[in-house]
Tab-separated table of C-alpha atoms in Angstrom:
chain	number	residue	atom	x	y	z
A	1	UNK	CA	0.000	0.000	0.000
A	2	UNK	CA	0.898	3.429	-0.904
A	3	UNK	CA	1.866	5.995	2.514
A	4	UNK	CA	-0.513	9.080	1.239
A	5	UNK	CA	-4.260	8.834	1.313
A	6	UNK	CA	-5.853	10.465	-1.823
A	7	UNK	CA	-9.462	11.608	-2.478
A	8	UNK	CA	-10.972	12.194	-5.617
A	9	UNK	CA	-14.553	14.603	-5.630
A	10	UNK	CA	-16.188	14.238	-8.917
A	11	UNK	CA	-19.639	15.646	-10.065
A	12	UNK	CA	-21.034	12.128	-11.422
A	13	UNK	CA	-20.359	8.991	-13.103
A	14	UNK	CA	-19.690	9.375	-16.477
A	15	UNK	CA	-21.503	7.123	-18.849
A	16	UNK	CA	-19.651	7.361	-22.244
A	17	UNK	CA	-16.557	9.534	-21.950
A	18	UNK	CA	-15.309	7.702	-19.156
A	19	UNK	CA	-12.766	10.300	-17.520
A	20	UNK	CA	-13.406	9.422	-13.488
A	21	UNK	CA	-12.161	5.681	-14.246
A	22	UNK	CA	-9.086	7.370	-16.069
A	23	UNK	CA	-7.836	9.528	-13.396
A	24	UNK	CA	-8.998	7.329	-10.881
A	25	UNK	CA	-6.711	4.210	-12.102
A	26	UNK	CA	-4.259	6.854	-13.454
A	27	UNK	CA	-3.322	7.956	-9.578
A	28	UNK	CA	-4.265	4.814	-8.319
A	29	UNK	CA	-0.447	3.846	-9.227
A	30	UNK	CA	1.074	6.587	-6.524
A	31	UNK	CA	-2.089	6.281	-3.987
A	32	UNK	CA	-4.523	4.885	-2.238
A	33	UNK	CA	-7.479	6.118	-4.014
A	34	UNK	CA	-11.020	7.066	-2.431
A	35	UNK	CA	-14.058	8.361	-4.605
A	36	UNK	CA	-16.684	10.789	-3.995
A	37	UNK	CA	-19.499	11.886	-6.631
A	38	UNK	CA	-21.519	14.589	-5.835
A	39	UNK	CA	-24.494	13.521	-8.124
A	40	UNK	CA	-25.251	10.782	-4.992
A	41	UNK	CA	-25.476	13.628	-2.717
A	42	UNK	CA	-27.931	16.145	-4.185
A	43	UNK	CA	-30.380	15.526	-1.383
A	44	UNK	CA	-27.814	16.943	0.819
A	45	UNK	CA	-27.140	20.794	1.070
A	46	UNK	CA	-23.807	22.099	0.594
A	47	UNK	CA	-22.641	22.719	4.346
A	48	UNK	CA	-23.768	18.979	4.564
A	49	UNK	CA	-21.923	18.174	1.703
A	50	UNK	CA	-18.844	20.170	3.206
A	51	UNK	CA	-19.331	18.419	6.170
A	52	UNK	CA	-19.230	14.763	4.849
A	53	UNK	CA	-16.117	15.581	2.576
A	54	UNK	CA	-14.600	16.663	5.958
A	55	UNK	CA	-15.855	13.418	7.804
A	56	UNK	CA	-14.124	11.345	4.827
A	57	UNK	CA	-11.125	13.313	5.044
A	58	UNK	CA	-10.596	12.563	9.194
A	59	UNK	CA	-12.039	8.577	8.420
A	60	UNK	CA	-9.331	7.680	6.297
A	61	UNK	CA	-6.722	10.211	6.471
A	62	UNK	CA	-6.590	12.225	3.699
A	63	UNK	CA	-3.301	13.637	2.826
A	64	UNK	CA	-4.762	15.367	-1.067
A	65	UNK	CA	-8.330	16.420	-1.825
A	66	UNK	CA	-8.802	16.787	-5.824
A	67	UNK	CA	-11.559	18.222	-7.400
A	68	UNK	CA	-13.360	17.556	-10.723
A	69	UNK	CA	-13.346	20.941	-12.524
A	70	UNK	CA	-14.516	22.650	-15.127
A	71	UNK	CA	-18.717	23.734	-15.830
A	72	UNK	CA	-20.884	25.843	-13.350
A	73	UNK	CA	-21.462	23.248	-10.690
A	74	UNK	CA	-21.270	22.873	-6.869
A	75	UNK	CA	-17.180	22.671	-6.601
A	76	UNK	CA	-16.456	26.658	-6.334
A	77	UNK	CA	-13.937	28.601	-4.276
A	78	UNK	CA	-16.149	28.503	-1.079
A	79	UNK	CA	-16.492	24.955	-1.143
A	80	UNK	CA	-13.403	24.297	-1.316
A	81	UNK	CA	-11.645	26.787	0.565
A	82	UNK	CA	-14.082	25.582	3.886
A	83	UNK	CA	-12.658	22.140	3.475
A	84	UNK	CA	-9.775	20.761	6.026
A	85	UNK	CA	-7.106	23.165	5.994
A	86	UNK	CA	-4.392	20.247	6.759
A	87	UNK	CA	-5.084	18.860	3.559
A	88	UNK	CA	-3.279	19.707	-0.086
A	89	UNK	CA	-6.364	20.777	-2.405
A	90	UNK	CA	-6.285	20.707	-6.028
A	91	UNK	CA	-8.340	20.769	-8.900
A	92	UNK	CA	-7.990	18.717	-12.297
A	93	UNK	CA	-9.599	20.379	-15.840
A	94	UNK	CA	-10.379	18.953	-19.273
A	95	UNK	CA	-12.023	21.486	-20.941
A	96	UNK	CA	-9.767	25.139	-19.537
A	97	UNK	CA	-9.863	26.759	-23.027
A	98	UNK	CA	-13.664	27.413	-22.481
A	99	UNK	CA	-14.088	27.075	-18.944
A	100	UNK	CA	-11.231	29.237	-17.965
A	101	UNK	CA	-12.463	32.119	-16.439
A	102	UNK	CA	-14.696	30.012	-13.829
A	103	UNK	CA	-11.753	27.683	-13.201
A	104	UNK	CA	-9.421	30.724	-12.434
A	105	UNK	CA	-11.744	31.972	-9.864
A	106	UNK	CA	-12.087	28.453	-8.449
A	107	UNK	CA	-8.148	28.264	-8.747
A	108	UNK	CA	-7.888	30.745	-6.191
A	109	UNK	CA	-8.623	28.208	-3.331
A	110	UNK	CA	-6.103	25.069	-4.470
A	111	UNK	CA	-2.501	24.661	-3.543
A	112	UNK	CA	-2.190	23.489	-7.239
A	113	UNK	CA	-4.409	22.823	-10.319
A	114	UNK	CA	-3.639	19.665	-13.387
A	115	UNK	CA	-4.696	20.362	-17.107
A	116	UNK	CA	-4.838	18.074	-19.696
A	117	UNK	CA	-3.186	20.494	-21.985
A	118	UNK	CA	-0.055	22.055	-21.551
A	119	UNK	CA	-1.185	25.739	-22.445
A	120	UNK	CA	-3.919	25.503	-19.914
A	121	UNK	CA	-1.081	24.862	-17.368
A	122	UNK	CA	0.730	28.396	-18.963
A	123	UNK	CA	-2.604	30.341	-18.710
A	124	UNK	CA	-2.818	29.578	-14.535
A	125	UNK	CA	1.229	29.997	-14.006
A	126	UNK	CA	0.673	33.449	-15.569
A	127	UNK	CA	-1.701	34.211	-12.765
A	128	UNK	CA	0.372	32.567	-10.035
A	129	UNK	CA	-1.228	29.582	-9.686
A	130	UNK	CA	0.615	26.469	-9.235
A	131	UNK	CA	-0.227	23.998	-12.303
A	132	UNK	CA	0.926	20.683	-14.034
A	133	UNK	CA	0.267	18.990	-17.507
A	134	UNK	CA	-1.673	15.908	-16.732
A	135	UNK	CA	-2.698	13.565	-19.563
A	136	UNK	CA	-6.130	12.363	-19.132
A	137	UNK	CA	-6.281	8.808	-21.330
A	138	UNK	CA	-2.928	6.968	-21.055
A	139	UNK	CA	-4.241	3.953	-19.019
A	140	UNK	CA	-1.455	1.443	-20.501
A	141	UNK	CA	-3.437	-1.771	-19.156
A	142	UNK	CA	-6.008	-0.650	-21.991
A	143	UNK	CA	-4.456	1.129	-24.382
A	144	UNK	CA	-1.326	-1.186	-25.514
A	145	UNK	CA	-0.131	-2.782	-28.504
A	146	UNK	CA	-2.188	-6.136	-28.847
A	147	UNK	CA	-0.081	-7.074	-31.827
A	148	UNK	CA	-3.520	-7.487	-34.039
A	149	UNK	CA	-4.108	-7.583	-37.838
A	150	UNK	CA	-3.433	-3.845	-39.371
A	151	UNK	CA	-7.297	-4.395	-40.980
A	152	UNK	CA	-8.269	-0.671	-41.574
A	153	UNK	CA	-6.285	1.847	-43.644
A	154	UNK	CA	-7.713	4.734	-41.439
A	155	UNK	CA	-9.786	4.652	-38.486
A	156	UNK	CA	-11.608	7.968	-37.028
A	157	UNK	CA	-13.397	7.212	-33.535
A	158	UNK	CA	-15.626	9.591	-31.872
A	159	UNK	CA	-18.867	11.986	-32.663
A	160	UNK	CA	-19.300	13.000	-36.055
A	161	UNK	CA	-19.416	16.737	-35.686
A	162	UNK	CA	-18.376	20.276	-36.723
A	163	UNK	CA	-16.221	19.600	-39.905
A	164	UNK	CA	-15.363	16.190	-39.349
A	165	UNK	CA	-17.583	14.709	-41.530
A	166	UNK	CA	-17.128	16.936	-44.422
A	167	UNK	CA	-13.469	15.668	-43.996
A	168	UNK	CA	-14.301	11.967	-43.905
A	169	UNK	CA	-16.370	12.109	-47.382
A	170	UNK	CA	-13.933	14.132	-48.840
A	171	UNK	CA	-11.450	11.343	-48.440
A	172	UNK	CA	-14.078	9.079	-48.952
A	173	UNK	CA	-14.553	10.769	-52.477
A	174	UNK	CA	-10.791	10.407	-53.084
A	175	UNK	CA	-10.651	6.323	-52.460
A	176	UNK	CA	-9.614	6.873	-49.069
A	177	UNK	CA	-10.675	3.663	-47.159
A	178	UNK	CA	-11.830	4.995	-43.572
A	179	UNK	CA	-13.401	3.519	-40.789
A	180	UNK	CA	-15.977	6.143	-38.769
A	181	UNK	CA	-17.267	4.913	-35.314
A	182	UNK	CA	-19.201	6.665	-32.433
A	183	UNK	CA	-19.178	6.035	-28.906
A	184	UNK	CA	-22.414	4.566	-29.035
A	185	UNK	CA	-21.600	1.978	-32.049
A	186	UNK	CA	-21.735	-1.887	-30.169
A	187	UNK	CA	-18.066	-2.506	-31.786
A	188	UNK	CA	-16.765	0.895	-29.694
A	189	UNK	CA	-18.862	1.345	-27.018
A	190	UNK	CA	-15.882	0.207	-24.334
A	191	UNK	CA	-12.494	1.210	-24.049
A	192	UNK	CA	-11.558	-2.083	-24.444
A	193	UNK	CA	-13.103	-2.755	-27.574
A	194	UNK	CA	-11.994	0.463	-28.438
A	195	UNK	CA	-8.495	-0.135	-27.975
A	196	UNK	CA	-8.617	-3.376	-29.983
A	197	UNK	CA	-10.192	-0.860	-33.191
A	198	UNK	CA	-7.370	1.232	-33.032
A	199	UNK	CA	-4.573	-1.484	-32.907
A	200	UNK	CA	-6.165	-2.923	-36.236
A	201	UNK	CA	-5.833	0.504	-38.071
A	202	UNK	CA	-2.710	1.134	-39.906
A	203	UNK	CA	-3.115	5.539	-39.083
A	204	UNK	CA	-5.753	6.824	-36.842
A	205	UNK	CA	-7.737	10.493	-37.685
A	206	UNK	CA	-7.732	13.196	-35.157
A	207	UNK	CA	-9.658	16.410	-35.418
A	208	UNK	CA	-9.186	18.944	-32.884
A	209	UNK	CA	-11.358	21.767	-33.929
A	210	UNK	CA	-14.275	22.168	-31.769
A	211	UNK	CA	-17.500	24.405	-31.587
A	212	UNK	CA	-17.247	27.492	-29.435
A	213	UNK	CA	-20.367	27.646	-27.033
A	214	UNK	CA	-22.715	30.666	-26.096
A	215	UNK	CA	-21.744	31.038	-22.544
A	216	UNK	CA	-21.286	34.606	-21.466
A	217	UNK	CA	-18.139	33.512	-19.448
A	218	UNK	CA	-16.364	31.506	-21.893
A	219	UNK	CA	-13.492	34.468	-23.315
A	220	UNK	CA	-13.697	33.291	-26.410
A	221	UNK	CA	-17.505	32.793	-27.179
A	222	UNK	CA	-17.186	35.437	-30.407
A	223	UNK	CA	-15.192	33.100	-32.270
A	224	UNK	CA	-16.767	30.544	-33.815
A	225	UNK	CA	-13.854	28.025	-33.163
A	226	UNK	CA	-11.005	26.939	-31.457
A	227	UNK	CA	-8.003	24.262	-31.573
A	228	UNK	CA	-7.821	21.772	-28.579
A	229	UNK	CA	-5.228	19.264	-27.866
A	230	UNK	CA	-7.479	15.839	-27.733
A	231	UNK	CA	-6.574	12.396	-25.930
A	232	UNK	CA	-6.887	10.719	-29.096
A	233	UNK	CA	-3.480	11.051	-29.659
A	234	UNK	CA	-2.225	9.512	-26.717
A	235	UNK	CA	-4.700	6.736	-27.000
A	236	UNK	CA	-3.417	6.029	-30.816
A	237	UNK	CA	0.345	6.413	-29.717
A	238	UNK	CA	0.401	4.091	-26.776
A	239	UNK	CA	-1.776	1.708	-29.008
A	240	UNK	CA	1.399	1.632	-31.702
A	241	UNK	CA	-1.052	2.800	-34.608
A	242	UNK	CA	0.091	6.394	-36.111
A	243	UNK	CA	-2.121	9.617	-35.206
A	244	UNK	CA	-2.484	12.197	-38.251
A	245	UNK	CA	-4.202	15.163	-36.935
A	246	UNK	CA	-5.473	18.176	-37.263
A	247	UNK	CA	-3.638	21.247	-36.095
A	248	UNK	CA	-3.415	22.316	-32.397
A	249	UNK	CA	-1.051	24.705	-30.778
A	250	UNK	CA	-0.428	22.407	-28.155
A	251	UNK	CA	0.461	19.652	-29.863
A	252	UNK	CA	4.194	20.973	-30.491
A	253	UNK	CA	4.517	20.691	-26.805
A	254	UNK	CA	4.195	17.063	-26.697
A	255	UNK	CA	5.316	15.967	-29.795
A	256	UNK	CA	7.899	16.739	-32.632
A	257	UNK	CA	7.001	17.046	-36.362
A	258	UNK	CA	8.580	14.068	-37.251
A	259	UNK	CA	6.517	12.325	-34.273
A	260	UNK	CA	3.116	13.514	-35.101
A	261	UNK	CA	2.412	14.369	-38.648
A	262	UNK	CA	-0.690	17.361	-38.549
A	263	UNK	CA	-2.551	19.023	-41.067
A	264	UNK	CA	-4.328	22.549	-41.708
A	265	UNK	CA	-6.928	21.474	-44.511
A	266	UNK	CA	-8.568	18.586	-46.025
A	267	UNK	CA	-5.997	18.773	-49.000
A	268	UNK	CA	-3.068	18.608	-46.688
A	269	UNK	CA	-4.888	16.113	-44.445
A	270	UNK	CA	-5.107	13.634	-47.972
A	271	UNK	CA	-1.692	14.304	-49.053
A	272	UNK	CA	-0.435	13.293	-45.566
A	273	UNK	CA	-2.633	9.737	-45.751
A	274	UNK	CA	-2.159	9.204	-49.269
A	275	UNK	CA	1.962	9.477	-48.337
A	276	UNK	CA	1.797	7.202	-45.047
A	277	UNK	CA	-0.196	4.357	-46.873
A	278	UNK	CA	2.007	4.757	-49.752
A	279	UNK	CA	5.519	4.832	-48.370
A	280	UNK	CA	5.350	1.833	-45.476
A	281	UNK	CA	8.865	2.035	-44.245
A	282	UNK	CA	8.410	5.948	-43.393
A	283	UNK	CA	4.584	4.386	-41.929
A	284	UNK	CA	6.567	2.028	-39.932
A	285	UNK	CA	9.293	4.466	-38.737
A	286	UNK	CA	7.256	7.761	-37.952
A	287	UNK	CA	5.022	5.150	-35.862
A	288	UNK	CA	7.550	3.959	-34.005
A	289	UNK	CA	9.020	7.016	-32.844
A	290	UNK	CA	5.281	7.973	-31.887
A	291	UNK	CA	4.566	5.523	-30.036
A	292	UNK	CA	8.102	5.855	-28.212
A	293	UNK	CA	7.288	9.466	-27.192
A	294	UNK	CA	3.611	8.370	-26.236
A	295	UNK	CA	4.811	5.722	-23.571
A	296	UNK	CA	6.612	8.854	-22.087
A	297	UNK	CA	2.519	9.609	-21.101
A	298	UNK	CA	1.936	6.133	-20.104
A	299	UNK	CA	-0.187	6.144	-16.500
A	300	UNK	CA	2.821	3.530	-14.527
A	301	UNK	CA	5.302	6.208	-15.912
A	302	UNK	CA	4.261	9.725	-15.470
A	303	UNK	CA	2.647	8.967	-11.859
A	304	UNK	CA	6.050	9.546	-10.900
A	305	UNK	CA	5.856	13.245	-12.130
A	306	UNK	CA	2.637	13.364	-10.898
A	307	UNK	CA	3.503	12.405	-6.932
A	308	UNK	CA	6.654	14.358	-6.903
A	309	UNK	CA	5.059	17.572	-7.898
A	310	UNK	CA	2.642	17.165	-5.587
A	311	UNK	CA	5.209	16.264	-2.789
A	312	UNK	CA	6.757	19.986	-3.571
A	313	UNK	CA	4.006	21.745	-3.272
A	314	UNK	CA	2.878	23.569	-0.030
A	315	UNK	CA	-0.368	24.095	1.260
A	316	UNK	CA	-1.523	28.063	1.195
């Protein structure tokens, strides 16, 4: 058993996008792990709910307190700031590029905050809050190289949305054979049937445009768009199958150019394919070195990152 106590306060249960069993078995390899969801407790007011985070906190001897963050919810500055002083308090974020301005207020009250993308992390240090890249899906007892059949020439995986599937008839239109499944499709709806899909494509298809929401508070509601790095990548690279994706700024922080081939249209994004599938030792090469600097993400690996920053920082 691990010597610090760690306790995880999420909003619910996710049913499809499974993020609370990722960080869950993602700090489960640096410490022993309790869960709270707050979606069990709505019957409860918050000083209640205060209270019984407290009680949890003195039962089994808490050492770190982090909070799910990101959308308007329950977990604000006051809850958080009226929990157990003696504890380290932080706060973990998926979606920072639109929920910033909330999660900067809420910031306020952590020792330290983890994003899943590395210019979220810049955005809090700039405001003197103590942050750390965390990569959400890099659960290596999932997501691994099964050694299986290279079946598909392309695989995309996830919602058909914004301009994604403009892109996939487009290639479809230039005898591009792809492979488009949802969550919700019986041959994807598990990571583990997920991450045999992925092993049997030869290069998966990431998009990382997204919609831009109408919330007053998100800072960058007047632009239609924006460009966020997506776990996709990490999920192809630890799987050994080749991620071509769209552009994102914060993809050069994880990856070099000859690691992670990207794209800015749906011309470039064929020419790109059309050379991978056509050239199999640069395929086999560019893979391997992806998959090399993906392992670097791995869960069993980067937990050690992850405990000694938090064993440097100091509560407020």
């Amino acid at each position: 058993m691990f010597s610090e106590n760690l306790l995880l306060v999420f909003k619910d249960k996710k049913s499809v996008t499974l993020n609370n069993d990722f960080w869950t078995d993602k700090l489960k390899n640096g410490y022993n792990i309790t869960q709270y969801f707050l979606n069990e407790n709505l019957t409860l007011t918050n000083n209640k709910i205060i209270t019984e985070i407290n009680k949890i906190i003195n039962q089994n001897n808490i050492n770190i307190v982090l909070f799910e963050g990101d959308h308007a919810h329950i977990i604000d500055y006051d809850l958080i700031k009226r929990l157990d002083k003696r504890v380290k308090k932080g706060m973990f974020l998926g979606d920072d590029m639109v929920w910033h301005h909330l999660n900067a207020i809420t910031a306020q009250s952590c020792d330290f905050i983890f994003s899943s993308c590395p210019i979220s992390v810049l955005k809090f240090q700039e405001i003197g809050v103590n942050s750390f890249f965390v990569p959400i899906e890099c659960n290596g007892k999932i997501l691994k190289d099964y050694k299986l059949k290279k079946s598909y020439d392309i695989l995309h995986f996830g919602r058909e949305k914004n301009i994604r599937t403009e892109y996939i008839n487009f290639l479809k239109k230039n005898n591009i054979n792809i492979k488009s499944v949802s969550p919700y499709d019986p041959e994807a709806d598990n990571f583990d049937k997920l991450s045999k899909l992925i092993n049997q494509a030869k290069i998966v298809l990431n998009f990382s445009e997204a919609d831009n929401g109408n919330r007053e508070f998100n800072p960058l509601s007047i632009h239609k768009r924006f460009y966020q790095l997506k776990g996709r990548i990490q999920m192809s690279g630890l799987s050994n199958t080749l991620c071509i994706t769209q552009f994102s700024p914060a993809n050069p922080m994880m990856y070099n150019d000859d690691e992670l081939p990207s794209f800015k249209n749906k011309e470039e994004c064929l020419e790109k394919i059309n050379f991978y599938l056509n050239n199999e030792n640069e395929l086999k090469e560019t893979t391997r070195k992806f998959h090399k600097k993906s392992l670097t993400y791995e869960d069993s690996i980067y937990i050690k990152k992850i405990t000694e920053y938090i064993r440097n920082i100091k509560i407020k």
